[in-house]
Amino acid sequence: MSRQTGRESDKGYSLVELLAVTAVLALVLSAVFMFYENVLRAFARDTSQVEAQQNVRVALDFITSDLHLANWLETRHDGGGSVLDYRLPGESENERWTIRRRLADNTLVREKGTRSSVAGTWGVTNTVMLASHITAFSVVLTGAVVKVTVTASFGGRQFTMESTVSPRNLR
């Protein structure tokens, strides 16, 4: 029977070796978690960007479908850019729809307006928000063709969408 003495009989790892492995593992895991967090942040930002673009697309589609049916329209400008007034078939001379960019909250809204028979002024009876984060709204009427341009900004990125429509009832 031999008796071992010294380090030969020690089994396992020393405290220094365990601390070194723990430090390396902590560095690797922190790098993985930082990468994961950046990927999640980018995903959330891009999802919000896509959602903002989709909202503008839906609003533009809504405006385009209304303009296809319009039997009267005019454009004017206010502090927020272009304002589009139009009337749909079946509505009286005292009713109209207005689409404008509101400066207070940078939204694109569709308003139903009626003219008071007593005062002759227009009042808003119904307001629907079409899109948010709108930085510019432009309507150009050339003959029987209407070009609508909507610019929005979200997350530091700006994008512009436009549509051209020829209203059926204005020809």
PDB file of N, CA and C in Angstrom, residues 17-97:
ATOM      1  N   GLU A  17      -9.120  28.237 -10.544  1.00  0.00           N
ATOM      2  CA  GLU A  17      -9.641  27.709 -11.811  1.00  0.00           C
ATOM      3  C   GLU A  17     -11.152  27.913 -11.909  1.00  0.00           C
ATOM      4  N   LEU A  18     -11.872  27.673 -10.824  1.00  0.00           N
ATOM      5  CA  LEU A  18     -13.325  27.884 -10.819  1.00  0.00           C
ATOM      6  C   LEU A  18     -13.677  29.352 -11.037  1.00  0.00           C
ATOM      7  N   LEU A  19     -12.952  30.254 -10.414  1.00  0.00           N
ATOM      8  CA  LEU A  19     -13.205  31.688 -10.600  1.00  0.00           C
ATOM      9  C   LEU A  19     -12.913  32.122 -12.031  1.00  0.00           C
ATOM     10  N   ALA A  20     -11.872  31.595 -12.623  1.00  0.00           N
ATOM     11  CA  ALA A  20     -11.535  31.948 -14.008  1.00  0.00           C
ATOM     12  C   ALA A  20     -12.618  31.465 -14.966  1.00  0.00           C
ATOM     13  N   VAL A  21     -13.096  30.244 -14.787  1.00  0.00           N
ATOM     14  CA  VAL A  21     -14.159  29.707 -15.645  1.00  0.00           C
ATOM     15  C   VAL A  21     -15.449  30.497 -15.450  1.00  0.00           C
ATOM     16  N   THR A  22     -15.769  30.851 -14.221  1.00  0.00           N
ATOM     17  CA  THR A  22     -16.978  31.637 -13.936  1.00  0.00           C
ATOM     18  C   THR A  22     -16.895  33.014 -14.595  1.00  0.00           C
ATOM     19  N   ALA A  23     -15.740  33.651 -14.545  1.00  0.00           N
ATOM     20  CA  ALA A  23     -15.577  34.969 -15.163  1.00  0.00           C
ATOM     21  C   ALA A  23     -15.730  34.889 -16.682  1.00  0.00           C
ATOM     22  N   VAL A  24     -15.121  33.887 -17.295  1.00  0.00           N
ATOM     23  CA  VAL A  24     -15.241  33.719 -18.750  1.00  0.00           C
ATOM     24  C   VAL A  24     -16.687  33.433 -19.130  1.00  0.00           C
ATOM     25  N   LEU A  25     -17.356  32.575 -18.367  1.00  0.00           N
ATOM     26  CA  LEU A  25     -18.760  32.250 -18.633  1.00  0.00           C
ATOM     27  C   LEU A  25     -19.652  33.487 -18.481  1.00  0.00           C
ATOM     28  N   ALA A  26     -19.381  34.312 -17.478  1.00  0.00           N
ATOM     29  CA  ALA A  26     -20.149  35.544 -17.282  1.00  0.00           C
ATOM     30  C   ALA A  26     -19.967  36.492 -18.462  1.00  0.00           C
ATOM     31  N   LEU A  27     -18.751  36.614 -18.967  1.00  0.00           N
ATOM     32  CA  LEU A  27     -18.509  37.477 -20.130  1.00  0.00           C
ATOM     33  C   LEU A  27     -19.249  36.968 -21.366  1.00  0.00           C
ATOM     34  N   VAL A  28     -19.207  35.669 -21.592  1.00  0.00           N
ATOM     35  CA  VAL A  28     -19.887  35.092 -22.758  1.00  0.00           C
ATOM     36  C   VAL A  28     -21.398  35.281 -22.640  1.00  0.00           C
ATOM     37  N   LEU A  29     -21.959  35.008 -21.465  1.00  0.00           N
ATOM     38  CA  LEU A  29     -23.407  35.163 -21.280  1.00  0.00           C
ATOM     39  C   LEU A  29     -23.846  36.620 -21.388  1.00  0.00           C
ATOM     40  N   SER A  30     -23.048  37.550 -20.867  1.00  0.00           N
ATOM     41  CA  SER A  30     -23.431  38.965 -20.989  1.00  0.00           C
ATOM     42  C   SER A  30     -23.405  39.405 -22.449  1.00  0.00           C
ATOM     43  N   ALA A  31     -22.448  38.924 -23.224  1.00  0.00           N
ATOM     44  CA  ALA A  31     -22.419  39.256 -24.656  1.00  0.00           C
ATOM     45  C   ALA A  31     -23.637  38.681 -25.370  1.00  0.00           C
ATOM     46  N   VAL A  32     -24.020  37.460 -25.029  1.00  0.00           N
ATOM     47  CA  VAL A  32     -25.204  36.839 -25.643  1.00  0.00           C
ATOM     48  C   VAL A  32     -26.460  37.620 -25.279  1.00  0.00           C
ATOM     49  N   PHE A  33     -26.605  38.010 -24.024  1.00  0.00           N
ATOM     50  CA  PHE A  33     -27.790  38.752 -23.609  1.00  0.00           C
ATOM     51  C   PHE A  33     -27.839  40.145 -24.225  1.00  0.00           C
ATOM     52  N   MET A  34     -26.684  40.810 -24.374  1.00  0.00           N
ATOM     53  CA  MET A  34     -26.675  42.124 -25.030  1.00  0.00           C
ATOM     54  C   MET A  34     -27.098  41.992 -26.490  1.00  0.00           C
ATOM     55  N   PHE A  35     -26.609  40.981 -27.166  1.00  0.00           N
ATOM     56  CA  PHE A  35     -27.016  40.737 -28.552  1.00  0.00           C
ATOM     57  C   PHE A  35     -28.519  40.465 -28.621  1.00  0.00           C
ATOM     58  N   TYR A  36     -29.033  39.655 -27.730  1.00  0.00           N
ATOM     59  CA  TYR A  36     -30.458  39.319 -27.690  1.00  0.00           C
ATOM     60  C   TYR A  36     -31.303  40.568 -27.447  1.00  0.00           C
ATOM     61  N   GLU A  37     -30.858  41.429 -26.520  1.00  0.00           N
ATOM     62  CA  GLU A  37     -31.588  42.656 -26.231  1.00  0.00           C
ATOM     63  C   GLU A  37     -31.607  43.589 -27.444  1.00  0.00           C
ATOM     64  N   ASN A  38     -30.485  43.704 -28.141  1.00  0.00           N
ATOM     65  CA  ASN A  38     -30.433  44.541 -29.348  1.00  0.00           C
ATOM     66  C   ASN A  38     -31.345  44.006 -30.439  1.00  0.00           C
ATOM     67  N   VAL A  39     -31.398  42.691 -30.587  1.00  0.00           N
ATOM     68  CA  VAL A  39     -32.289  42.089 -31.581  1.00  0.00           C
ATOM     69  C   VAL A  39     -33.745  42.372 -31.221  1.00  0.00           C
ATOM     70  N   LEU A  40     -34.095  42.239 -29.944  1.00  0.00           N
ATOM     71  CA  LEU A  40     -35.471  42.529 -29.522  1.00  0.00           C
ATOM     72  C   LEU A  40     -35.832  43.992 -29.749  1.00  0.00           C
ATOM     73  N   ARG A  41     -34.898  44.902 -29.435  1.00  0.00           N
ATOM     74  CA  ARG A  41     -35.152  46.328 -29.650  1.00  0.00           C
ATOM     75  C   ARG A  41     -35.351  46.643 -31.130  1.00  0.00           C
ATOM     76  N   ALA A  42     -34.515  46.078 -31.970  1.00  0.00           N
ATOM     77  CA  ALA A  42     -34.637  46.293 -33.417  1.00  0.00           C
ATOM     78  C   ALA A  42     -35.947  45.719 -33.938  1.00  0.00           C
ATOM     79  N   PHE A  43     -36.335  44.567 -33.440  1.00  0.00           N
ATOM     80  CA  PHE A  43     -37.603  43.964 -33.857  1.00  0.00           C
ATOM     81  C   PHE A  43     -38.780  44.851 -33.473  1.00  0.00           C
ATOM     82  N   ALA A  44     -38.773  45.368 -32.244  1.00  0.00           N
ATOM     83  CA  ALA A  44     -39.863  46.244 -31.798  1.00  0.00           C
ATOM     84  C   ALA A  44     -39.899  47.527 -32.620  1.00  0.00           C
ATOM     85  N   ARG A  45     -38.719  48.110 -32.894  1.00  0.00           N
ATOM     86  CA  ARG A  45     -38.667  49.345 -33.686  1.00  0.00           C
ATOM     87  C   ARG A  45     -39.178  49.103 -35.104  1.00  0.00           C
ATOM     88  N   ASP A  46     -38.725  48.027 -35.723  1.00  0.00           N
ATOM     89  CA  ASP A  46     -39.148  47.733 -37.089  1.00  0.00           C
ATOM     90  C   ASP A  46     -40.624  47.379 -37.158  1.00  0.00           C
ATOM     91  N   THR A  47     -41.131  46.686 -36.145  1.00  0.00           N
ATOM     92  CA  THR A  47     -42.557  46.372 -36.103  1.00  0.00           C
ATOM     93  C   THR A  47     -43.375  47.649 -36.001  1.00  0.00           C
ATOM     94  N   SER A  48     -42.938  48.590 -35.167  1.00  0.00           N
ATOM     95  CA  SER A  48     -43.641  49.869 -35.047  1.00  0.00           C
ATOM     96  C   SER A  48     -43.577  50.653 -36.350  1.00  0.00           C
ATOM     97  N   GLN A  49     -42.438  50.607 -37.026  1.00  0.00           N
ATOM     98  CA  GLN A  49     -42.287  51.293 -38.314  1.00  0.00           C
ATOM     99  C   GLN A  49     -43.241  50.705 -39.348  1.00  0.00           C
ATOM    100  N   VAL A  50     -43.311  49.394 -39.414  1.00  0.00           N
ATOM    101  CA  VAL A  50     -44.209  48.733 -40.368  1.00  0.00           C
ATOM    102  C   VAL A  50     -45.657  49.070 -40.041  1.00  0.00           C
ATOM    103  N   GLU A  51     -45.983  49.111 -38.757  1.00  0.00           N
ATOM    104  CA  GLU A  51     -47.343  49.448 -38.349  1.00  0.00           C
ATOM    105  C   GLU A  51     -47.697  50.881 -38.747  1.00  0.00           C
ATOM    106  N   ALA A  52     -46.769  51.810 -38.565  1.00  0.00           N
ATOM    107  CA  ALA A  52     -47.010  53.200 -38.967  1.00  0.00           C
ATOM    108  C   ALA A  52     -47.200  53.297 -40.477  1.00  0.00           C
ATOM    109  N   GLN A  53     -46.378  52.580 -41.249  1.00  0.00           N
ATOM    110  CA  GLN A  53     -46.536  52.586 -42.705  1.00  0.00           C
ATOM    111  C   GLN A  53     -47.872  51.974 -43.114  1.00  0.00           C
ATOM    112  N   GLN A  54     -48.276  50.920 -42.436  1.00  0.00           N
ATOM    113  CA  GLN A  54     -49.557  50.289 -42.758  1.00  0.00           C
ATOM    114  C   GLN A  54     -50.716  51.235 -42.463  1.00  0.00           C
ATOM    115  N   ASN A  55     -50.632  51.987 -41.366  1.00  0.00           N
ATOM    116  CA  ASN A  55     -51.683  52.956 -41.053  1.00  0.00           C
ATOM    117  C   ASN A  55     -51.798  54.015 -42.141  1.00  0.00           C
ATOM    118  N   VAL A  56     -50.666  54.487 -42.648  1.00  0.00           N
ATOM    119  CA  VAL A  56     -50.694  55.485 -43.725  1.00  0.00           C
ATOM    120  C   VAL A  56     -51.260  54.866 -44.998  1.00  0.00           C
ATOM    121  N   ARG A  57     -50.879  53.617 -45.297  1.00  0.00           N
ATOM    122  CA  ARG A  57     -51.423  52.930 -46.481  1.00  0.00           C
ATOM    123  C   ARG A  57     -52.939  52.801 -46.406  1.00  0.00           C
ATOM    124  N   VAL A  58     -53.446  52.411 -45.244  1.00  0.00           N
ATOM    125  CA  VAL A  58     -54.894  52.257 -45.069  1.00  0.00           C
ATOM    126  C   VAL A  58     -55.588  53.608 -45.213  1.00  0.00           C
ATOM    127  N   ALA A  59     -55.013  54.654 -44.615  1.00  0.00           N
ATOM    128  CA  ALA A  59     -55.601  55.990 -44.733  1.00  0.00           C
ATOM    129  C   ALA A  59     -55.617  56.450 -46.187  1.00  0.00           C
ATOM    130  N   LEU A  60     -54.529  56.228 -46.899  1.00  0.00           N
ATOM    131  CA  LEU A  60     -54.452  56.620 -48.309  1.00  0.00           C
ATOM    132  C   LEU A  60     -55.455  55.835 -49.147  1.00  0.00           C
ATOM    133  N   ASP A  61     -55.616  54.575 -48.852  1.00  0.00           N
ATOM    134  CA  ASP A  61     -56.600  53.751 -49.553  1.00  0.00           C
ATOM    135  C   ASP A  61     -58.017  54.249 -49.280  1.00  0.00           C
ATOM    136  N   PHE A  62     -58.278  54.631 -48.039  1.00  0.00           N
ATOM    137  CA  PHE A  62     -59.593  55.162 -47.661  1.00  0.00           C
ATOM    138  C   PHE A  62     -59.882  56.468 -48.405  1.00  0.00           C
ATOM    139  N   ILE A  63     -58.888  57.353 -48.439  1.00  0.00           N
ATOM    140  CA  ILE A  63     -59.048  58.632 -49.139  1.00  0.00           C
ATOM    141  C   ILE A  63     -59.271  58.389 -50.629  1.00  0.00           C
ATOM    142  N   THR A  64     -58.488  57.490 -51.213  1.00  0.00           N
ATOM    143  CA  THR A  64     -58.602  57.193 -52.642  1.00  0.00           C
ATOM    144  C   THR A  64     -59.977  56.638 -52.988  1.00  0.00           C
ATOM    145  N   SER A  65     -60.480  55.726 -52.164  1.00  0.00           N
ATOM    146  CA  SER A  65     -61.801  55.159 -52.468  1.00  0.00           C
ATOM    147  C   SER A  65     -62.898  56.205 -52.327  1.00  0.00           C
ATOM    148  N   ASP A  66     -62.771  57.122 -51.363  1.00  0.00           N
ATOM    149  CA  ASP A  66     -63.746  58.215 -51.249  1.00  0.00           C
ATOM    150  C   ASP A  66     -63.671  59.143 -52.459  1.00  0.00           C
ATOM    151  N   LEU A  67     -62.447  59.455 -52.902  1.00  0.00           N
ATOM    152  CA  LEU A  67     -62.295  60.374 -54.030  1.00  0.00           C
ATOM    153  C   LEU A  67     -62.797  59.771 -55.339  1.00  0.00           C
ATOM    154  N   HIS A  68     -62.741  58.458 -55.472  1.00  0.00           N
ATOM    155  CA  HIS A  68     -63.309  57.813 -56.664  1.00  0.00           C
ATOM    156  C   HIS A  68     -64.785  58.155 -56.809  1.00  0.00           C
ATOM    157  N   LEU A  69     -65.476  58.301 -55.674  1.00  0.00           N
ATOM    158  CA  LEU A  69     -66.923  58.539 -55.691  1.00  0.00           C
ATOM    159  C   LEU A  69     -67.302  60.012 -55.610  1.00  0.00           C
ATOM    160  N   ALA A  70     -66.366  60.873 -55.286  1.00  0.00           N
ATOM    161  CA  ALA A  70     -66.689  62.286 -55.049  1.00  0.00           C
ATOM    162  C   ALA A  70     -67.322  62.932 -56.279  1.00  0.00           C
ATOM    163  N   ASN A  71     -68.367  63.731 -56.025  1.00  0.00           N
ATOM    164  CA  ASN A  71     -68.983  64.469 -57.127  1.00  0.00           C
ATOM    165  C   ASN A  71     -68.677  65.970 -57.040  1.00  0.00           C
ATOM    166  N   TRP A  72     -67.972  66.373 -56.002  1.00  0.00           N
ATOM    167  CA  TRP A  72     -67.499  67.752 -55.856  1.00  0.00           C
ATOM    168  C   TRP A  72     -66.285  67.710 -54.944  1.00  0.00           C
ATOM    169  N   LEU A  73     -65.249  68.484 -55.287  1.00  0.00           N
ATOM    170  CA  LEU A  73     -64.113  68.603 -54.375  1.00  0.00           C
ATOM    171  C   LEU A  73     -63.381  69.896 -54.635  1.00  0.00           C
ATOM    172  N   GLU A  74     -62.694  70.336 -53.576  1.00  0.00           N
ATOM    173  CA  GLU A  74     -61.825  71.498 -53.690  1.00  0.00           C
ATOM    174  C   GLU A  74     -60.698  71.348 -52.679  1.00  0.00           C
ATOM    175  N   THR A  75     -59.596  71.989 -52.983  1.00  0.00           N
ATOM    176  CA  THR A  75     -58.452  71.951 -52.074  1.00  0.00           C
ATOM    177  C   THR A  75     -58.150  73.361 -51.613  1.00  0.00           C
ATOM    178  N   ARG A  76     -57.622  73.452 -50.428  1.00  0.00           N
ATOM    179  CA  ARG A  76     -57.182  74.728 -49.868  1.00  0.00           C
ATOM    180  C   ARG A  76     -56.030  74.434 -48.927  1.00  0.00           C
ATOM    181  N   HIS A  77     -55.406  75.472 -48.403  1.00  0.00           N
ATOM    182  CA  HIS A  77     -54.259  75.292 -47.507  1.00  0.00           C
ATOM    183  C   HIS A  77     -54.527  75.976 -46.183  1.00  0.00           C
ATOM    184  N   ASP A  78     -54.045  75.341 -45.120  1.00  0.00           N
ATOM    185  CA  ASP A  78     -54.028  75.977 -43.807  1.00  0.00           C
ATOM    186  C   ASP A  78     -52.640  75.748 -43.211  1.00  0.00           C
ATOM    187  N   GLY A  79     -52.449  75.988 -41.947  1.00  0.00           N
ATOM    188  CA  GLY A  79     -51.126  75.850 -41.330  1.00  0.00           C
ATOM    189  C   GLY A  79     -50.561  74.442 -41.376  1.00  0.00           C
ATOM    190  N   GLY A  80     -51.408  73.430 -41.538  1.00  0.00           N
ATOM    191  CA  GLY A  80     -50.947  72.047 -41.544  1.00  0.00           C
ATOM    192  C   GLY A  80     -50.717  71.486 -42.919  1.00  0.00           C
ATOM    193  N   GLY A  81     -50.872  72.299 -43.941  1.00  0.00           N
ATOM    194  CA  GLY A  81     -50.699  71.817 -45.312  1.00  0.00           C
ATOM    195  C   GLY A  81     -52.013  71.869 -46.065  1.00  0.00           C
ATOM    196  N   SER A  82     -52.195  70.935 -46.961  1.00  0.00           N
ATOM    197  CA  SER A  82     -53.408  70.913 -47.778  1.00  0.00           C
ATOM    198  C   SER A  82     -54.610  70.463 -46.959  1.00  0.00           C
ATOM    199  N   VAL A  83     -55.749  70.990 -47.354  1.00  0.00           N
ATOM    200  CA  VAL A  83     -57.032  70.554 -46.805  1.00  0.00           C
ATOM    201  C   VAL A  83     -57.880  70.146 -47.995  1.00  0.00           C
ATOM    202  N   LEU A  84     -58.480  68.992 -47.912  1.00  0.00           N
ATOM    203  CA  LEU A  84     -59.285  68.455 -49.000  1.00  0.00           C
ATOM    204  C   LEU A  84     -60.741  68.432 -48.566  1.00  0.00           C
ATOM    205  N   ASP A  85     -61.582  69.151 -49.280  1.00  0.00           N
ATOM    206  CA  ASP A  85     -63.027  69.133 -49.044  1.00  0.00           C
ATOM    207  C   ASP A  85     -63.680  68.418 -50.210  1.00  0.00           C
ATOM    208  N   TYR A  86     -64.623  67.522 -49.917  1.00  0.00           N
ATOM    209  CA  TYR A  86     -65.317  66.814 -50.993  1.00  0.00           C
ATOM    210  C   TYR A  86     -66.708  66.401 -50.540  1.00  0.00           C
ATOM    211  N   ARG A  87     -67.532  66.094 -51.510  1.00  0.00           N
ATOM    212  CA  ARG A  87     -68.903  65.654 -51.250  1.00  0.00           C
ATOM    213  C   ARG A  87     -69.122  64.339 -51.976  1.00  0.00           C
ATOM    214  N   LEU A  88     -69.799  63.424 -51.314  1.00  0.00           N
ATOM    215  CA  LEU A  88     -70.115  62.125 -51.899  1.00  0.00           C
ATOM    216  C   LEU A  88     -71.524  62.143 -52.473  1.00  0.00           C
ATOM    217  N   PRO A  89     -71.824  61.264 -53.421  1.00  0.00           N
ATOM    218  CA  PRO A  89     -73.175  61.218 -53.990  1.00  0.00           C
ATOM    219  C   PRO A  89     -74.225  60.975 -52.902  1.00  0.00           C
ATOM    220  N   GLY A  90     -75.349  61.647 -53.046  1.00  0.00           N
ATOM    221  CA  GLY A  90     -76.445  61.490 -52.094  1.00  0.00           C
ATOM    222  C   GLY A  90     -76.408  62.473 -50.947  1.00  0.00           C
ATOM    223  N   GLU A  91     -75.378  63.298 -50.868  1.00  0.00           N
ATOM    224  CA  GLU A  91     -75.294  64.279 -49.789  1.00  0.00           C
ATOM    225  C   GLU A  91     -75.757  65.637 -50.302  1.00  0.00           C
ATOM    226  N   SER A  92     -76.315  66.414 -49.392  1.00  0.00           N
ATOM    227  CA  SER A  92     -76.848  67.722 -49.781  1.00  0.00           C
ATOM    228  C   SER A  92     -75.723  68.747 -49.897  1.00  0.00           C
ATOM    229  N   GLU A  93     -76.081  69.928 -50.384  1.00  0.00           N
ATOM    230  CA  GLU A  93     -75.118  71.029 -50.511  1.00  0.00           C
ATOM    231  C   GLU A  93     -74.606  71.487 -49.143  1.00  0.00           C
ATOM    232  N   ASN A  94     -75.329  71.156 -48.085  1.00  0.00           N
ATOM    233  CA  ASN A  94     -74.953  71.577 -46.738  1.00  0.00           C
ATOM    234  C   ASN A  94     -74.118  70.527 -46.001  1.00  0.00           C
ATOM    235  N   GLU A  95     -73.651  69.519 -46.720  1.00  0.00           N
ATOM    236  CA  GLU A  95     -72.815  68.492 -46.112  1.00  0.00           C
ATOM    237  C   GLU A  95     -71.525  68.359 -46.921  1.00  0.00           C
ATOM    238  N   ARG A  96     -70.439  68.073 -46.223  1.00  0.00           N
ATOM    239  CA  ARG A  96     -69.179  67.811 -46.916  1.00  0.00           C
ATOM    240  C   ARG A  96     -68.242  67.059 -45.969  1.00  0.00           C
ATOM    241  N   TRP A  97     -67.272  66.424 -46.570  1.00  0.00           N
ATOM    242  CA  TRP A  97     -66.217  65.737 -45.833  1.00  0.00           C
ATOM    243  C   TRP A  97     -64.941  66.549 -45.983  1.00  0.00           C
TER     244      TRP A  97
END
